[in-house]
Amino acid sequence: MIHLQGVSKSYSRGEHAVLACAVDRLDVEAGEQVALVGRSGTGKTTLLHILAGILCADAGEVAVVGERLDQLGEAARDRHRGRHIGMVYQTFNLLQPFTALENVLMGALFGRGAAGDARDRAEALLREVGLADRMHHRPAELSVGQVQRVAICRALINDPELVLMDEPLGNQDRATGGQVLDLMLKIASEQKKTVVMVTHDPASAERMQRTVDLATLRGQEAAT
Ligand SMILES: Nc1ncnc2c1ncn2[C@@H]1O[C@H](COP(=O)(O)OP(=O)(O)O)[C@@H](O)[C@H]1O
Ligand SMILES: [Mg+2]
């Protein structure tokens, strides 16, 4: 499902290049649920964005859901993401003027399904995460936990094989966060989805099948 080899990404800061992310090798099998951990600033968000094809690595092999993203242009990567990858952003990125239902449906614009089915599916997802009575609320009228659940529904609307989540439970109390994670993992298991979730919460990481520490993925060269 995922195969990375010799991947690195730097940002230039004036004359200096800052290494944001380096992965010697990473493999994730289809159906695996992986927690991605590491201190703040170690490149977790950068790595998720490379996996999603939002960012392009400077070097290395990036194979995700059957495509070599490092060999595709931006438009092709966007299309691939719309069809195969669901992303829950660290900051959720919901569109404020639109309702919860509309935000979830927005995700379907980039997918492969028919529009008519999308509405039924969006409503079913929102019901499943306990937002049956909040579908027509805008993000500002929802709690942080509810916004996170809407973002998860939007990530799932195209029935992606791979779900990427960037600390999706970071702003919730443990009970609520645990419930959302339970729900997410239940949906993922039932539908045999592969999940990579960035988290700094050890209890959340423990719920996943495997934990990968970004610090251990760096090649010798990058570590020095
Ligand atoms: N757009 C950017 N421009 C310059 N540096 C960046 C940018 N985005 C991230 N970085 C730097 O790259 C490193 C990794 O960032 P990030 O992937 O957000 O880490 P994490 O998610 O693990 O906290 C950090 O040192 C950060 O300052
Ligand atoms: Mg981050």
mmCIF file of C-alpha atoms and ligand atoms in Angstrom:
data_model
loop_
_atom_site.group_PDB
_atom_site.id
_atom_site.type_symbol
_atom_site.label_atom_id
_atom_site.label_comp_id
_atom_site.label_asym_id
_atom_site.label_seq_id
_atom_site.Cartn_x
_atom_site.Cartn_y
_atom_site.Cartn_z
ATOM 1 C CA MET A 1 0.000 0.000 0.000
ATOM 2 C CA ILE A 2 2.910 2.298 0.875
ATOM 3 C CA HIS A 3 6.566 1.914 -0.035
ATOM 4 C CA LEU A 4 9.040 4.725 0.592
ATOM 5 C CA GLN A 5 12.750 4.546 -0.054
ATOM 6 C CA GLY A 6 15.405 7.214 0.367
ATOM 7 C CA VAL A 7 12.869 9.999 0.712
ATOM 8 C CA SER A 8 13.829 13.486 1.800
ATOM 9 C CA LYS A 9 12.224 16.908 1.785
ATOM 10 C CA SER A 10 13.900 20.194 2.674
ATOM 11 C CA TYR A 11 12.702 23.767 2.864
ATOM 12 C CA SER A 12 14.999 26.622 1.995
ATOM 13 C CA ARG A 13 15.314 29.331 4.608
ATOM 14 C CA GLY A 14 17.295 32.101 3.058
ATOM 15 C CA GLU A 15 20.624 30.512 2.177
ATOM 16 C CA HIS A 16 20.081 27.477 4.353
ATOM 17 C CA ALA A 17 18.146 24.335 3.576
ATOM 18 C CA VAL A 18 16.259 22.872 6.518
ATOM 19 C CA LEU A 19 15.700 19.136 6.330
ATOM 20 C CA ALA A 20 11.998 18.767 7.175
ATOM 21 C CA CYS A 21 11.592 15.045 6.656
ATOM 22 C CA ALA A 22 13.827 12.060 5.877
ATOM 23 C CA VAL A 23 12.741 8.443 5.538
ATOM 24 C CA ASP A 24 15.256 5.744 4.710
ATOM 25 C CA ARG A 25 12.545 3.156 4.235
ATOM 26 C CA LEU A 26 8.898 2.694 5.174
ATOM 27 C CA ASP A 27 6.505 -0.069 4.126
ATOM 28 C CA VAL A 28 2.850 -0.339 5.099
ATOM 29 C CA GLU A 29 0.732 -3.325 4.038
ATOM 30 C CA ALA A 30 -2.869 -3.040 2.863
ATOM 31 C CA GLY A 31 -5.262 -3.085 5.826
ATOM 32 C CA GLU A 32 -2.607 -2.132 8.385
ATOM 33 C CA GLN A 33 -3.370 0.506 11.012
ATOM 34 C CA VAL A 34 -0.199 2.405 11.827
ATOM 35 C CA ALA A 35 0.496 5.107 14.406
ATOM 36 C CA LEU A 36 3.152 7.609 13.338
ATOM 37 C CA VAL A 37 4.854 9.209 16.330
ATOM 38 C CA GLY A 38 7.782 11.559 16.910
ATOM 39 C CA ARG A 39 8.558 14.840 18.629
ATOM 40 C CA SER A 40 7.125 18.075 17.302
ATOM 41 C CA GLY A 41 9.045 19.292 14.268
ATOM 42 C CA THR A 42 10.347 15.859 13.227
ATOM 43 C CA GLY A 43 8.424 15.963 9.935
ATOM 44 C CA LYS A 44 5.236 14.006 10.649
ATOM 45 C CA THR A 45 2.943 16.450 8.871
ATOM 46 C CA THR A 46 5.445 16.778 6.011
ATOM 47 C CA LEU A 47 5.515 12.988 5.612
ATOM 48 C CA LEU A 48 1.689 12.720 5.562
ATOM 49 C CA HIS A 49 1.556 15.436 2.911
ATOM 50 C CA ILE A 50 4.132 13.545 0.817
ATOM 51 C CA LEU A 51 2.049 10.354 1.163
ATOM 52 C CA ALA A 52 -1.061 12.283 0.118
ATOM 53 C CA GLY A 53 0.751 13.814 -2.854
ATOM 54 C CA ILE A 54 0.121 17.333 -1.596
ATOM 55 C CA LEU A 55 3.889 17.829 -1.312
ATOM 56 C CA CYS A 56 6.507 16.381 -3.623
ATOM 57 C CA ALA A 57 9.649 14.903 -2.043
ATOM 58 C CA ASP A 58 13.003 16.269 -3.244
ATOM 59 C CA ALA A 59 14.369 12.765 -3.672
ATOM 60 C CA GLY A 60 13.405 9.125 -3.285
ATOM 61 C CA GLU A 61 10.762 6.619 -4.237
ATOM 62 C CA VAL A 62 7.183 7.311 -3.092
ATOM 63 C CA ALA A 63 4.792 4.486 -4.013
ATOM 64 C CA VAL A 64 1.264 4.926 -2.601
ATOM 65 C CA VAL A 65 -1.833 2.893 -3.558
ATOM 66 C CA GLY A 66 -0.239 1.548 -6.712
ATOM 67 C CA GLU A 67 1.235 4.791 -8.081
ATOM 68 C CA ARG A 68 4.739 6.227 -8.000
ATOM 69 C CA LEU A 69 3.844 9.712 -6.780
ATOM 70 C CA ASP A 70 7.416 10.888 -7.368
ATOM 71 C CA GLN A 71 6.862 10.273 -11.093
ATOM 72 C CA LEU A 72 3.510 12.081 -11.340
ATOM 73 C CA GLY A 73 2.791 15.752 -11.869
ATOM 74 C CA GLU A 74 0.637 17.797 -9.527
ATOM 75 C CA ALA A 75 -2.647 17.330 -11.417
ATOM 76 C CA ALA A 76 -2.200 13.559 -11.581
ATOM 77 C CA ARG A 77 -1.323 13.432 -7.868
ATOM 78 C CA ASP A 78 -4.454 15.455 -7.046
ATOM 79 C CA ARG A 79 -6.591 13.064 -9.075
ATOM 80 C CA HIS A 80 -4.981 10.060 -7.405
ATOM 81 C CA ARG A 81 -5.614 11.552 -3.960
ATOM 82 C CA GLY A 82 -9.262 12.257 -4.793
ATOM 83 C CA ARG A 83 -9.831 8.657 -5.787
ATOM 84 C CA HIS A 84 -7.758 6.687 -3.315
ATOM 85 C CA ILE A 85 -6.775 8.725 -0.276
ATOM 86 C CA GLY A 86 -8.762 10.336 2.524
ATOM 87 C CA MET A 87 -7.007 13.028 4.540
ATOM 88 C CA VAL A 88 -7.867 14.449 7.939
ATOM 89 C CA TYR A 89 -5.780 17.606 8.297
ATOM 90 C CA GLN A 90 -4.228 18.765 11.553
ATOM 91 C CA THR A 91 -6.328 21.918 11.318
ATOM 92 C CA PHE A 92 -9.345 20.144 9.708
ATOM 93 C CA ASN A 93 -9.647 22.709 6.875
ATOM 94 C CA LEU A 94 -13.446 22.782 6.785
ATOM 95 C CA LEU A 95 -14.978 25.573 4.720
ATOM 96 C CA GLN A 96 -16.668 27.988 7.098
ATOM 97 C CA PRO A 97 -19.605 29.220 4.933
ATOM 98 C CA PHE A 98 -20.831 25.670 4.348
ATOM 99 C CA THR A 99 -22.757 23.241 6.502
ATOM 100 C CA ALA A 100 -21.389 19.969 7.844
ATOM 101 C CA LEU A 101 -23.221 18.045 5.118
ATOM 102 C CA GLU A 102 -21.946 20.386 2.394
ATOM 103 C CA ASN A 103 -18.383 20.101 3.681
ATOM 104 C CA VAL A 104 -18.566 16.306 3.536
ATOM 105 C CA LEU A 105 -20.085 16.465 0.041
ATOM 106 C CA MET A 106 -17.279 18.782 -1.076
ATOM 107 C CA GLY A 107 -14.924 15.849 -0.686
ATOM 108 C CA ALA A 108 -17.029 13.874 -3.165
ATOM 109 C CA LEU A 109 -16.343 16.421 -5.923
ATOM 110 C CA PHE A 110 -12.839 14.983 -6.247
ATOM 111 C CA GLY A 111 -13.855 11.339 -6.016
ATOM 112 C CA ARG A 112 -15.029 8.752 -8.471
ATOM 113 C CA GLY A 113 -18.633 8.152 -7.349
ATOM 114 C CA ALA A 114 -21.934 9.489 -8.644
ATOM 115 C CA ALA A 115 -23.282 12.672 -7.061
ATOM 116 C CA GLY A 116 -26.624 11.127 -6.076
ATOM 117 C CA ASP A 117 -24.986 8.352 -4.086
ATOM 118 C CA ALA A 118 -22.684 10.862 -2.426
ATOM 119 C CA ARG A 119 -25.498 12.593 -0.568
ATOM 120 C CA ASP A 120 -26.856 9.347 0.871
ATOM 121 C CA ARG A 121 -23.375 8.286 1.824
ATOM 122 C CA ALA A 122 -22.539 11.664 3.422
ATOM 123 C CA GLU A 123 -25.711 11.551 5.515
ATOM 124 C CA ALA A 124 -25.028 7.951 6.529
ATOM 125 C CA LEU A 125 -21.480 8.815 7.620
ATOM 126 C CA LEU A 126 -22.631 11.846 9.612
ATOM 127 C CA ARG A 127 -25.290 9.729 11.313
ATOM 128 C CA GLU A 128 -22.710 7.076 12.088
ATOM 129 C CA VAL A 129 -20.456 9.571 13.907
ATOM 130 C CA GLY A 130 -23.403 10.904 15.914
ATOM 131 C CA LEU A 131 -24.060 14.096 13.961
ATOM 132 C CA ALA A 132 -27.550 13.292 12.641
ATOM 133 C CA ASP A 133 -28.892 16.483 14.218
ATOM 134 C CA ARG A 134 -25.941 18.679 13.194
ATOM 135 C CA MET A 135 -25.820 18.109 9.421
ATOM 136 C CA HIS A 136 -27.042 21.587 8.601
ATOM 137 C CA HIS A 137 -24.840 23.415 11.114
ATOM 138 C CA ARG A 138 -21.836 25.422 9.991
ATOM 139 C CA PRO A 139 -18.387 24.728 11.526
ATOM 140 C CA ALA A 140 -18.644 27.802 13.797
ATOM 141 C CA GLU A 141 -21.796 26.306 15.334
ATOM 142 C CA LEU A 142 -20.070 23.022 16.162
ATOM 143 C CA SER A 143 -17.729 21.977 18.966
ATOM 144 C CA VAL A 144 -14.123 21.116 18.108
ATOM 145 C CA GLY A 145 -14.885 17.436 18.553
ATOM 146 C CA GLN A 146 -17.852 17.681 16.186
ATOM 147 C CA VAL A 147 -15.753 19.526 13.584
ATOM 148 C CA GLN A 148 -13.185 16.724 13.793
ATOM 149 C CA ARG A 149 -15.890 14.155 13.149
ATOM 150 C CA VAL A 150 -17.092 16.116 10.110
ATOM 151 C CA ALA A 151 -13.496 16.168 8.824
ATOM 152 C CA ILE A 152 -13.314 12.383 9.275
ATOM 153 C CA CYS A 153 -16.571 11.946 7.326
ATOM 154 C CA ARG A 154 -15.202 14.130 4.530
ATOM 155 C CA ALA A 155 -12.054 11.961 4.430
ATOM 156 C CA LEU A 156 -14.189 8.808 4.104
ATOM 157 C CA ILE A 157 -16.745 10.029 1.569
ATOM 158 C CA ASN A 158 -14.890 8.672 -1.474
ATOM 159 C CA ASP A 159 -14.387 5.285 0.148
ATOM 160 C CA PRO A 160 -10.575 5.628 -0.011
ATOM 161 C CA GLU A 161 -8.246 2.648 0.382
ATOM 162 C CA LEU A 162 -5.872 4.765 2.468
ATOM 163 C CA VAL A 163 -6.810 7.164 5.272
ATOM 164 C CA LEU A 164 -4.211 9.643 6.562
ATOM 165 C CA MET A 165 -4.918 11.478 9.809
ATOM 166 C CA ASP A 166 -2.804 14.238 11.335
ATOM 167 C CA GLU A 167 -3.341 14.256 15.102
ATOM 168 C CA PRO A 168 -7.098 14.129 14.566
ATOM 169 C CA LEU A 169 -7.845 13.723 18.265
ATOM 170 C CA GLY A 170 -5.369 16.273 19.567
ATOM 171 C CA ASN A 171 -7.927 18.811 20.701
ATOM 172 C CA GLN A 172 -10.415 16.522 22.349
ATOM 173 C CA ASP A 173 -10.742 15.263 25.868
ATOM 174 C CA ARG A 174 -9.658 11.670 26.197
ATOM 175 C CA ALA A 175 -13.162 10.179 26.371
ATOM 176 C CA THR A 176 -14.413 11.946 23.245
ATOM 177 C CA GLY A 177 -11.138 11.356 21.406
ATOM 178 C CA GLY A 178 -11.259 7.674 22.339
ATOM 179 C CA GLN A 179 -14.806 7.376 21.005
ATOM 180 C CA VAL A 180 -13.913 9.023 17.705
ATOM 181 C CA LEU A 181 -10.858 6.794 17.356
ATOM 182 C CA ASP A 182 -12.935 3.686 18.166
ATOM 183 C CA LEU A 183 -15.405 4.700 15.507
ATOM 184 C CA MET A 184 -12.709 5.478 12.958
ATOM 185 C CA LEU A 185 -10.961 2.137 13.556
ATOM 186 C CA LYS A 186 -14.283 0.282 13.420
ATOM 187 C CA ILE A 187 -15.111 1.797 10.027
ATOM 188 C CA ALA A 188 -11.536 1.195 8.838
ATOM 189 C CA SER A 189 -11.577 -2.467 9.922
ATOM 190 C CA GLU A 190 -15.017 -3.180 8.463
ATOM 191 C CA GLN A 191 -14.044 -1.646 5.162
ATOM 192 C CA LYS A 192 -10.462 -2.968 5.238
ATOM 193 C CA LYS A 193 -8.919 0.459 4.963
ATOM 194 C CA THR A 194 -5.275 1.204 5.587
ATOM 195 C CA VAL A 195 -4.790 3.915 8.207
ATOM 196 C CA VAL A 196 -1.746 6.023 9.021
ATOM 197 C CA MET A 197 -2.393 8.315 11.971
ATOM 198 C CA VAL A 198 -0.021 10.865 13.449
ATOM 199 C CA THR A 199 -0.518 11.055 17.191
ATOM 200 C CA HIS A 200 1.359 12.136 20.299
ATOM 201 C CA ASP A 201 -1.050 10.319 22.585
ATOM 202 C CA PRO A 202 0.426 6.962 23.721
ATOM 203 C CA ALA A 203 -3.063 5.583 24.463
ATOM 204 C CA SER A 204 -4.170 6.297 20.880
ATOM 205 C CA ALA A 205 -0.956 4.839 19.441
ATOM 206 C CA GLU A 206 -1.532 1.662 21.444
ATOM 207 C CA ARG A 207 -4.889 1.150 19.761
ATOM 208 C CA MET A 208 -3.192 0.862 16.371
ATOM 209 C CA GLN A 209 -1.598 -2.367 15.148
ATOM 210 C CA ARG A 210 1.881 -0.898 14.825
ATOM 211 C CA THR A 211 3.742 2.212 15.900
ATOM 212 C CA VAL A 212 6.401 3.817 13.729
ATOM 213 C CA ASP A 213 8.696 6.434 15.260
ATOM 214 C CA LEU A 214 9.767 8.903 12.596
ATOM 215 C CA ALA A 215 13.162 9.328 14.309
ATOM 216 C CA THR A 216 14.005 5.668 13.581
ATOM 217 C CA LEU A 217 13.155 5.991 9.870
ATOM 218 C CA ARG A 218 15.918 8.471 9.115
ATOM 219 C CA GLY A 219 18.845 7.095 7.199
ATOM 220 C CA GLN A 220 22.347 7.305 8.701
ATOM 221 C CA GLU A 221 23.231 10.087 6.339
ATOM 222 C CA ALA A 222 20.283 12.240 7.327
ATOM 223 C CA ALA A 223 20.756 11.589 11.043
ATOM 224 C CA THR A 224 24.263 13.039 11.095
HETATM 225 N N1 LIG B 1 6.403 25.547 4.759
HETATM 226 C C1 LIG B 1 7.529 25.393 5.482
HETATM 227 N N2 LIG B 1 8.607 26.202 5.274
HETATM 228 C C2 LIG B 1 9.743 26.047 5.987
HETATM 229 N N3 LIG B 1 9.914 25.099 6.949
HETATM 230 C C3 LIG B 1 8.885 24.278 7.202
HETATM 231 C C4 LIG B 1 7.632 24.366 6.493
HETATM 232 N N4 LIG B 1 6.803 23.414 6.958
HETATM 233 C C5 LIG B 1 7.495 22.759 7.908
HETATM 234 N N5 LIG B 1 8.744 23.260 8.068
HETATM 235 C C6 LIG B 1 9.768 22.767 9.011
HETATM 236 O O1 LIG B 1 9.953 21.379 8.759
HETATM 237 C C7 LIG B 1 10.091 20.661 9.975
HETATM 238 C C8 LIG B 1 9.016 19.559 10.049
HETATM 239 O O2 LIG B 1 7.722 20.153 10.166
HETATM 240 P P1 LIG B 1 6.391 19.275 10.343
HETATM 241 O O3 LIG B 1 6.352 18.278 9.255
HETATM 242 O O4 LIG B 1 5.253 20.211 10.454
HETATM 243 O O5 LIG B 1 6.680 18.540 11.726
HETATM 244 P P2 LIG B 1 5.676 17.814 12.755
HETATM 245 O O6 LIG B 1 4.356 17.621 12.079
HETATM 246 O O7 LIG B 1 6.367 16.527 13.107
HETATM 247 O O8 LIG B 1 5.573 18.700 13.957
HETATM 248 C C9 LIG B 1 10.005 21.670 11.093
HETATM 249 O O9 LIG B 1 11.319 21.966 11.494
HETATM 250 C C10 LIG B 1 9.336 22.862 10.454
HETATM 251 O O10 LIG B 1 9.775 24.040 11.041
HETATM 252 MG MG MG B 2 2.408 18.267 12.494
#
